[in-house]
PDB file of C-alpha atoms in Angstrom:
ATOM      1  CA  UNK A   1      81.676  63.550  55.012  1.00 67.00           C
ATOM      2  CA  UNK A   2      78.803  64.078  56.857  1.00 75.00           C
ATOM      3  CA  UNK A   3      78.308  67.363  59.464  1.00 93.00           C
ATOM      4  CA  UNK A   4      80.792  66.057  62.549  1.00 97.00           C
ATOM      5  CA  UNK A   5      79.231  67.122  66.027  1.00 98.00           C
ATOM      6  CA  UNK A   6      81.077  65.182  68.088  1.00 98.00           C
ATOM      7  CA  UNK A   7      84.802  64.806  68.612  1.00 98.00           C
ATOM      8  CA  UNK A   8      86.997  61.470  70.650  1.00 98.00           C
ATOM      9  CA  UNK A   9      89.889  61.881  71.468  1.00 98.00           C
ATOM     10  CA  UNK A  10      92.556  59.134  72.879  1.00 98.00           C
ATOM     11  CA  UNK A  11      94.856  61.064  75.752  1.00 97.00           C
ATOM     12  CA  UNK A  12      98.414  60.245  76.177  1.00 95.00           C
ATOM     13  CA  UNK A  13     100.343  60.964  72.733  1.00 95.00           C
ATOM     14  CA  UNK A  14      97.400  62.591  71.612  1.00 97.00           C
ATOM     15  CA  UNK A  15      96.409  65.377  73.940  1.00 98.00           C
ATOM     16  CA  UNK A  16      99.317  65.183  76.600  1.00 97.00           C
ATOM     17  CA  UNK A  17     102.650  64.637  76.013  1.00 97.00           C
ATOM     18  CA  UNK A  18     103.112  61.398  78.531  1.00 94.00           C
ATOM     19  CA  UNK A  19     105.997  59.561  76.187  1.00 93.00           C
ATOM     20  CA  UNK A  20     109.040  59.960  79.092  1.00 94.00           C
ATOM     21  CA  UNK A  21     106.686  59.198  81.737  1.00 95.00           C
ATOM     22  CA  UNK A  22     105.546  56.486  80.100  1.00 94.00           C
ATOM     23  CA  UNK A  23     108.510  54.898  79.232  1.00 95.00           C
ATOM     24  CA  UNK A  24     110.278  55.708  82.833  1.00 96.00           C
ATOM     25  CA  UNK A  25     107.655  53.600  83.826  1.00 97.00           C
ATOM     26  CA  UNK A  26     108.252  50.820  81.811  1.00 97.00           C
ATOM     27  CA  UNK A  27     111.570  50.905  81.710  1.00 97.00           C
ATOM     28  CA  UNK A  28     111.955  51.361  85.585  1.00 97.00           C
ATOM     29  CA  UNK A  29     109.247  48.221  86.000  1.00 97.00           C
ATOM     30  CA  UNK A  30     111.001  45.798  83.569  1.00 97.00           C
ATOM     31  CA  UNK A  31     114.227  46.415  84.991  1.00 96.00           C
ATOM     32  CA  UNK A  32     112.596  45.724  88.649  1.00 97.00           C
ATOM     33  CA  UNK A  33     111.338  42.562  87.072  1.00 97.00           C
ATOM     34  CA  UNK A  34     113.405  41.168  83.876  1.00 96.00           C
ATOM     35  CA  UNK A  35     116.999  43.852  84.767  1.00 96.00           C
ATOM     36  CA  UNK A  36     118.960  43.996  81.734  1.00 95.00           C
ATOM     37  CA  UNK A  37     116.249  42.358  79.655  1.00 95.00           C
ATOM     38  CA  UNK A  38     114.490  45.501  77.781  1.00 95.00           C
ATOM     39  CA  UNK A  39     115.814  49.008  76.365  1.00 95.00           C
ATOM     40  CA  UNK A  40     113.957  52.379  75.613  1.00 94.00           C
ATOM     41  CA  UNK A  41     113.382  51.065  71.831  1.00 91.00           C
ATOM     42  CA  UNK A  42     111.901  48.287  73.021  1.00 92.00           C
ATOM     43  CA  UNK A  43     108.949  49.749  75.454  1.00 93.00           C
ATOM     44  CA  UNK A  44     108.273  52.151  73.065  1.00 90.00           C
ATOM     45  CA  UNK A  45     106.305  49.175  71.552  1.00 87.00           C
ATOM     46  CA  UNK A  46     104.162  48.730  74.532  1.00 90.00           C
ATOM     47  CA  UNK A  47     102.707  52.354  74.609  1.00 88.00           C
ATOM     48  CA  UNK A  48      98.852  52.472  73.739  1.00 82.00           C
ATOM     49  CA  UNK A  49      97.374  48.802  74.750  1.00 87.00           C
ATOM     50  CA  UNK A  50      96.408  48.017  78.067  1.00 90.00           C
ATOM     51  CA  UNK A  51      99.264  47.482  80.441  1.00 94.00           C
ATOM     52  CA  UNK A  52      97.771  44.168  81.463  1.00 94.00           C
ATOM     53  CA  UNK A  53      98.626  43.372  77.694  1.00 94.00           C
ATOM     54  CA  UNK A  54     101.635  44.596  77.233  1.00 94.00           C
ATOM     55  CA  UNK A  55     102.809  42.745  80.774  1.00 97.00           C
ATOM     56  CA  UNK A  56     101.677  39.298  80.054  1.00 96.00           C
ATOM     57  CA  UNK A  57     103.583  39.194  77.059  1.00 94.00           C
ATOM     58  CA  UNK A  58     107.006  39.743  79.705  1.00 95.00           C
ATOM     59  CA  UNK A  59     105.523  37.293  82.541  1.00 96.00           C
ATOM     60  CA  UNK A  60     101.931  36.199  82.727  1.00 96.00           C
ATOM     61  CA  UNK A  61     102.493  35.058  85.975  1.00 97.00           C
ATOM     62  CA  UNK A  62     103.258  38.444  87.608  1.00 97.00           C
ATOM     63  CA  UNK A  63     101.072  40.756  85.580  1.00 97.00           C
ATOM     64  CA  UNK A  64      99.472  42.487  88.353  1.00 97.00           C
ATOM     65  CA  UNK A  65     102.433  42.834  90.458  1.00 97.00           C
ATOM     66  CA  UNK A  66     104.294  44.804  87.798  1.00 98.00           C
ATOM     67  CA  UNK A  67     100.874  46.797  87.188  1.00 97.00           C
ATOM     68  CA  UNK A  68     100.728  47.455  91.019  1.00 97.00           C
ATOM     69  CA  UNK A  69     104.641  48.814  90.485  1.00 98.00           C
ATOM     70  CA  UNK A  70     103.987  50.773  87.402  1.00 97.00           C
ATOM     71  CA  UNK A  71     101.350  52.770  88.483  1.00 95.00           C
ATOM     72  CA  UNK A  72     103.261  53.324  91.846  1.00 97.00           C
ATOM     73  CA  UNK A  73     106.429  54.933  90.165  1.00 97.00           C
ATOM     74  CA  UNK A  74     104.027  56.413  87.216  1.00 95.00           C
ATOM     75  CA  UNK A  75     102.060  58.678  89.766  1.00 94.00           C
ATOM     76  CA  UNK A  76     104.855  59.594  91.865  1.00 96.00           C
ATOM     77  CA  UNK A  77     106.456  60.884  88.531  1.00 96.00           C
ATOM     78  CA  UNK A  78     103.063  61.932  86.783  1.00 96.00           C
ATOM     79  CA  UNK A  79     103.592  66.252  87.080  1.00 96.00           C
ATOM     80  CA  UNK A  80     107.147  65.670  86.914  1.00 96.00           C
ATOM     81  CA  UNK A  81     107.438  64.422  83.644  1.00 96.00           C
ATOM     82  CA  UNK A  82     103.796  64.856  81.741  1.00 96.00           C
ATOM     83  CA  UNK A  83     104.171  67.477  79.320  1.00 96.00           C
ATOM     84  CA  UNK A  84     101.905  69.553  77.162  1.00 94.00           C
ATOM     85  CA  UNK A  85     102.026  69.618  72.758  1.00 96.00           C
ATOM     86  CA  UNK A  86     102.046  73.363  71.609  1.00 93.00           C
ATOM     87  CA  UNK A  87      98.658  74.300  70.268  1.00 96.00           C
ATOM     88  CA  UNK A  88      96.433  71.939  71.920  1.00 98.00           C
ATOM     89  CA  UNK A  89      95.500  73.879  74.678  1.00 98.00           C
ATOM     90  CA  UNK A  90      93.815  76.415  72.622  1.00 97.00           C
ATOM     91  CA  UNK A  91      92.506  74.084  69.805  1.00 98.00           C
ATOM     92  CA  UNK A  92      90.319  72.207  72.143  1.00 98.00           C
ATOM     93  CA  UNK A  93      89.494  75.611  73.790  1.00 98.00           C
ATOM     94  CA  UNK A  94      88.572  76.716  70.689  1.00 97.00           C
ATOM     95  CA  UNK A  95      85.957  73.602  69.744  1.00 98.00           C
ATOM     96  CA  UNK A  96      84.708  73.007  72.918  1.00 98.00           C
ATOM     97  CA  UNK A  97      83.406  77.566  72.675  1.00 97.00           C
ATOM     98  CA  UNK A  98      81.922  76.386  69.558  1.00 97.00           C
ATOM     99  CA  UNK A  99      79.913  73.447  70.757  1.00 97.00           C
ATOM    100  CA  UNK A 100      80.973  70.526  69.452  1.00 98.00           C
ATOM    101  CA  UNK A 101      80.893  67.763  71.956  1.00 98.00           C
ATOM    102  CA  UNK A 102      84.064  66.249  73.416  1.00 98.00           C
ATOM    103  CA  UNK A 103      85.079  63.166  75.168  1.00 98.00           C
ATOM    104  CA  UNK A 104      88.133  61.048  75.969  1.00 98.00           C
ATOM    105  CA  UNK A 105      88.379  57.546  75.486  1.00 98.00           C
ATOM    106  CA  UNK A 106      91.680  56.319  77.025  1.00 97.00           C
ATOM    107  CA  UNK A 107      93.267  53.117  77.724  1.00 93.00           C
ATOM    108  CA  UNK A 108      94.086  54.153  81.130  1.00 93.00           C
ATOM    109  CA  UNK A 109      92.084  54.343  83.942  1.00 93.00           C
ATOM    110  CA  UNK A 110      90.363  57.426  84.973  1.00 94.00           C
ATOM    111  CA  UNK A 111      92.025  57.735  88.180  1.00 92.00           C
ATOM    112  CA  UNK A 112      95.327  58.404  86.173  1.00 93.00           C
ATOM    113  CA  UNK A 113      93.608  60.256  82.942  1.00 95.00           C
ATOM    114  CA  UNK A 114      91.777  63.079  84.866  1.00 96.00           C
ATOM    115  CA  UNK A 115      95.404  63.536  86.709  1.00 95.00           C
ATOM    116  CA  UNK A 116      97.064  64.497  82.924  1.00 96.00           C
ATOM    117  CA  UNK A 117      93.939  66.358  82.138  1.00 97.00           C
ATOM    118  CA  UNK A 118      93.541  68.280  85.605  1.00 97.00           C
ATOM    119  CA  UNK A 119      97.458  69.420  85.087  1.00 96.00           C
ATOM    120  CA  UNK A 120      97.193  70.341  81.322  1.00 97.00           C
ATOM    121  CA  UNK A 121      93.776  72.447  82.454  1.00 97.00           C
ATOM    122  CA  UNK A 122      91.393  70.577  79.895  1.00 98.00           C
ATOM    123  CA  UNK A 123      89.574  68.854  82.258  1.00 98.00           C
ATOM    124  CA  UNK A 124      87.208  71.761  82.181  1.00 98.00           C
ATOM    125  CA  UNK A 125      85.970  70.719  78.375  1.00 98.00           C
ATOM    126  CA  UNK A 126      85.458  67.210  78.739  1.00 98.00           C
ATOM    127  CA  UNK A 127      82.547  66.215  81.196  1.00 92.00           C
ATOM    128  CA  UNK A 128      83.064  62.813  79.868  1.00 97.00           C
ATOM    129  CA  UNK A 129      85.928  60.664  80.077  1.00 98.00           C
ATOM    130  CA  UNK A 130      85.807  56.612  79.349  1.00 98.00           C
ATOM    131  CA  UNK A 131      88.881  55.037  80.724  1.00 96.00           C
ATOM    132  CA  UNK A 132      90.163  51.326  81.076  1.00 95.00           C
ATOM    133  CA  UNK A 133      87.616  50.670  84.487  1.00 95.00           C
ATOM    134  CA  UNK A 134      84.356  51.824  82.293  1.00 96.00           C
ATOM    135  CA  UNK A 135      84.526  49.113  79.447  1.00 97.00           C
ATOM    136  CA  UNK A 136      84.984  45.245  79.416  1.00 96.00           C
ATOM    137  CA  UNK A 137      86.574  45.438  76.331  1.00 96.00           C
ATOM    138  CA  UNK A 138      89.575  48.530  75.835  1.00 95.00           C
ATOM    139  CA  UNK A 139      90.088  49.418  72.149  1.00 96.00           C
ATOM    140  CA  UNK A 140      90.935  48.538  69.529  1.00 96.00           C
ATOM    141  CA  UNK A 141      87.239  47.252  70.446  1.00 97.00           C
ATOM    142  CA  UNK A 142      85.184  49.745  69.529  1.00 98.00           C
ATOM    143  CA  UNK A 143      82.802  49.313  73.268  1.00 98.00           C
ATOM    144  CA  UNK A 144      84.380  52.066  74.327  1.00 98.00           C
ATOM    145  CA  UNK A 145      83.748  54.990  71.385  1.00 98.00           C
ATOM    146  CA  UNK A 146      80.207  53.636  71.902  1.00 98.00           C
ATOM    147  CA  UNK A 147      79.841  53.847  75.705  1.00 98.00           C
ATOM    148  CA  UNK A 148      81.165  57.794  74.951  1.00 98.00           C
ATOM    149  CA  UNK A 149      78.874  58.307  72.234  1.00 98.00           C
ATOM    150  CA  UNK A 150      76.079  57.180  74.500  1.00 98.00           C
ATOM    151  CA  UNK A 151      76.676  59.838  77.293  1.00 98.00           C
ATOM    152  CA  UNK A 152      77.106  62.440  74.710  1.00 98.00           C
ATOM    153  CA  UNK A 153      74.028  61.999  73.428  1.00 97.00           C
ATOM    154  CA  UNK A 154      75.978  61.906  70.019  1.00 97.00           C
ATOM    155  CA  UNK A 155      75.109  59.165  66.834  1.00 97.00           C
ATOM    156  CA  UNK A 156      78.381  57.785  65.451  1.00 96.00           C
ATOM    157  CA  UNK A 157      77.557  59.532  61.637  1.00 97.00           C
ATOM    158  CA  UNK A 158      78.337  62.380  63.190  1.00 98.00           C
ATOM    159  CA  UNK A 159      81.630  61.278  65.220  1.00 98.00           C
ATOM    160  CA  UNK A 160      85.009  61.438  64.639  1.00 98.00           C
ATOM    161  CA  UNK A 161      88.245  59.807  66.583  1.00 98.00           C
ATOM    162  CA  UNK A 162      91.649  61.365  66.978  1.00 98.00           C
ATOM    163  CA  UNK A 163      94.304  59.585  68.476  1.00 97.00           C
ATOM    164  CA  UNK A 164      97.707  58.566  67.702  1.00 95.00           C
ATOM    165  CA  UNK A 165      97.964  54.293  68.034  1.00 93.00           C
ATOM    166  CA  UNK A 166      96.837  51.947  65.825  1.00 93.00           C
ATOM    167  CA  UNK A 167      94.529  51.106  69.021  1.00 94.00           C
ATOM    168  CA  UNK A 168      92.768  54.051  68.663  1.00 96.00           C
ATOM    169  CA  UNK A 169      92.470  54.808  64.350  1.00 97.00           C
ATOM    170  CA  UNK A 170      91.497  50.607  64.509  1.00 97.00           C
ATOM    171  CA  UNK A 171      88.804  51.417  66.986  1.00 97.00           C
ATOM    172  CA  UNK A 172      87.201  54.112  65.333  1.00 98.00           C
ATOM    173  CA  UNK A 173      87.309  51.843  62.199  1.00 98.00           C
ATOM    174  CA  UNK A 174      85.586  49.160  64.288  1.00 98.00           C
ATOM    175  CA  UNK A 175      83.029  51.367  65.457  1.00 98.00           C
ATOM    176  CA  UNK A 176      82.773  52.593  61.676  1.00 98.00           C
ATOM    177  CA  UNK A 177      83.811  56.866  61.934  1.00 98.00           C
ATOM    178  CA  UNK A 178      86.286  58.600  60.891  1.00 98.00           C
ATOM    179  CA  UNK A 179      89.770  58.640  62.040  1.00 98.00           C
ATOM    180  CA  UNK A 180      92.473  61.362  62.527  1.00 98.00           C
ATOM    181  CA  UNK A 181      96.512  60.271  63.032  1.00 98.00           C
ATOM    182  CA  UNK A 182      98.480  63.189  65.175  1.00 97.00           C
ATOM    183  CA  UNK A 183     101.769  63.180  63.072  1.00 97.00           C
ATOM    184  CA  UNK A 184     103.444  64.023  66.479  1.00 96.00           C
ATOM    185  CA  UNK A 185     102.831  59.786  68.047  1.00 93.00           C
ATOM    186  CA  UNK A 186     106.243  58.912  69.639  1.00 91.00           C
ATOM    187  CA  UNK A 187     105.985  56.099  66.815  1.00 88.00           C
ATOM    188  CA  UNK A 188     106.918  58.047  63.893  1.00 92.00           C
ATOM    189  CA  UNK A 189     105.560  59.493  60.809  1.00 94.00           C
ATOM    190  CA  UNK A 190     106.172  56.063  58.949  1.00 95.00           C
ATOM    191  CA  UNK A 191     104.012  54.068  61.544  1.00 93.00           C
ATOM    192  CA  UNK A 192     101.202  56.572  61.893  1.00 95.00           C
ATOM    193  CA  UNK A 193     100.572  56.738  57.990  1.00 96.00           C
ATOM    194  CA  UNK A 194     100.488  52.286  57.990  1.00 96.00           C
ATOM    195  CA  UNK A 195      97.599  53.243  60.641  1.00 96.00           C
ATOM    196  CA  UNK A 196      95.374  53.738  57.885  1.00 96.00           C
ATOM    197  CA  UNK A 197      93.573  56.728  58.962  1.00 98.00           C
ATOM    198  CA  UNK A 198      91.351  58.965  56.866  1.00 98.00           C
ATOM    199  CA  UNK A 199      93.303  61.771  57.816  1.00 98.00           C
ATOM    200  CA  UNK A 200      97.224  62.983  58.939  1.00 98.00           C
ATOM    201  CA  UNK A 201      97.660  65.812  61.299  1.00 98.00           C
ATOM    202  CA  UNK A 202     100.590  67.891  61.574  1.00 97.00           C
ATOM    203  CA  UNK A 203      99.494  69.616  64.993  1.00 97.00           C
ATOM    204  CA  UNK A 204      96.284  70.143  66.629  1.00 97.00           C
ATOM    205  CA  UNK A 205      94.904  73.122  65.016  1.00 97.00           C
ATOM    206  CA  UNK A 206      95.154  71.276  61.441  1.00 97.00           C
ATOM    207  CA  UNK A 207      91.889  69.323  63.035  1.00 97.00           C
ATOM    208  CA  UNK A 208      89.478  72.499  62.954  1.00 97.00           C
ATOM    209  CA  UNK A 209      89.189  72.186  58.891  1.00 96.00           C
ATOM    210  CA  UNK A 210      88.426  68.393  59.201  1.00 97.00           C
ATOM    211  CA  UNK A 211      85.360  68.793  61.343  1.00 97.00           C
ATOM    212  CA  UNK A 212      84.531  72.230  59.846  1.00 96.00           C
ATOM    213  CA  UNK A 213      85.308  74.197  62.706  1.00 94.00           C
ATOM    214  CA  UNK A 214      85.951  78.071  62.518  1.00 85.00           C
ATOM    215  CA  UNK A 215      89.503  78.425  62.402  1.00 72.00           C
ATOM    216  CA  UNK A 216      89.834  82.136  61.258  1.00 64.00           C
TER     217      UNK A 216
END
């Protein structure tokens, strides 16, 4: 594999650990607008696409109503219930000290992503963060790994993506880089490996090898 400079990294189920909130949200939506209808099992399925997605496929009609209400309850409960995966802290830490070059590239809009990053304290090593209101098309399209690439200065021969949907490993496929499963996606072990990514992570620090990081 070629020298890796340049790391992306999806956010919630990757970095943070934003699976109850998440689902509270979902679950607390749908049963605002379909009660009795859906189960925690169920909404599971609609974590990493767009909410606008994962809504018109309950009611096309009312899409952004039940965006509008999701993001409402999912703020109010965002330090509450976001948090962090052991290790990732100090992994990311540990790359950004060593220069590689780091960006997020999230499905949510930035608004909401720099809140999970501002409360886990990584904020401070990514100076660029692509949410849903950068990009006409959200991944598995690969416009946004591109639009981060471009304000890192980075080519994508020496990129890498790390996330822990099928959203995010297809999108780095798309774009034609590497692509690193977290083990830990709320999905299970079973779904991540059907991903199809180059490489499985147990936890964060397995990552440092992959990109040839010091990890001593």
């Amino acid at each position: 594999m070629p020298t890796i400079d340049t790391i992306l990294f999806d956010l919630d189920g990757t970095l943070i650990n934003t699976n109850d909130l998440i689902i509270e949200s979902f679950l607390q939506t749908l049963e605002h607008f379909r009660p009795g209808e859906y189960n925690r099992e169920k909404v599971i399925e609609f974590i990493g696409p767009p909410l606008a997605d994962s809504f018109r496929s309950v009611d096309p009609d009312r899409v952004d109503e039940m965006i509008t209400h999701y993001r409402e309850f999912n703020h109010r409960m965002h330090d509450e219930l976001v948090t962090e995966y052991v290790g990732v802290y100090a992994t990311i830490e540990r790359l950004y000290k060593q220069g590689y070059k780091l960006a997020i590239v999230t499905t949510k809009i930035r608004k909401t992503a720099m809140m999970g990053l501002q409360l886990m304290k990584l904020d401070q090593f990514f100076d660029i963060v692509i949410g849903l209101d950068d990009v006409e098309h959200a991944k598995p399209h690969p416009e946004p790994l591109e639009k981060a690439l471009e304000q890192l200065g980075s080519e994508k021969k020496s990129a890498i993506m790390v996330g822990d949907s099928h959203s995010d490993i297809l999108s780095g496929k798309n774009l034609g880089i590497p692509t690193v499963a977290v083990a830990w996606s709320i999905k299970g072990i079973d779904k991540v490996r059907s991903f199809g990514a180059d490489y499985i992570i147990d936890e964060m620090a397995d990552l440092l090898p992959i990109v040839g990081a010091d990890h001593t």
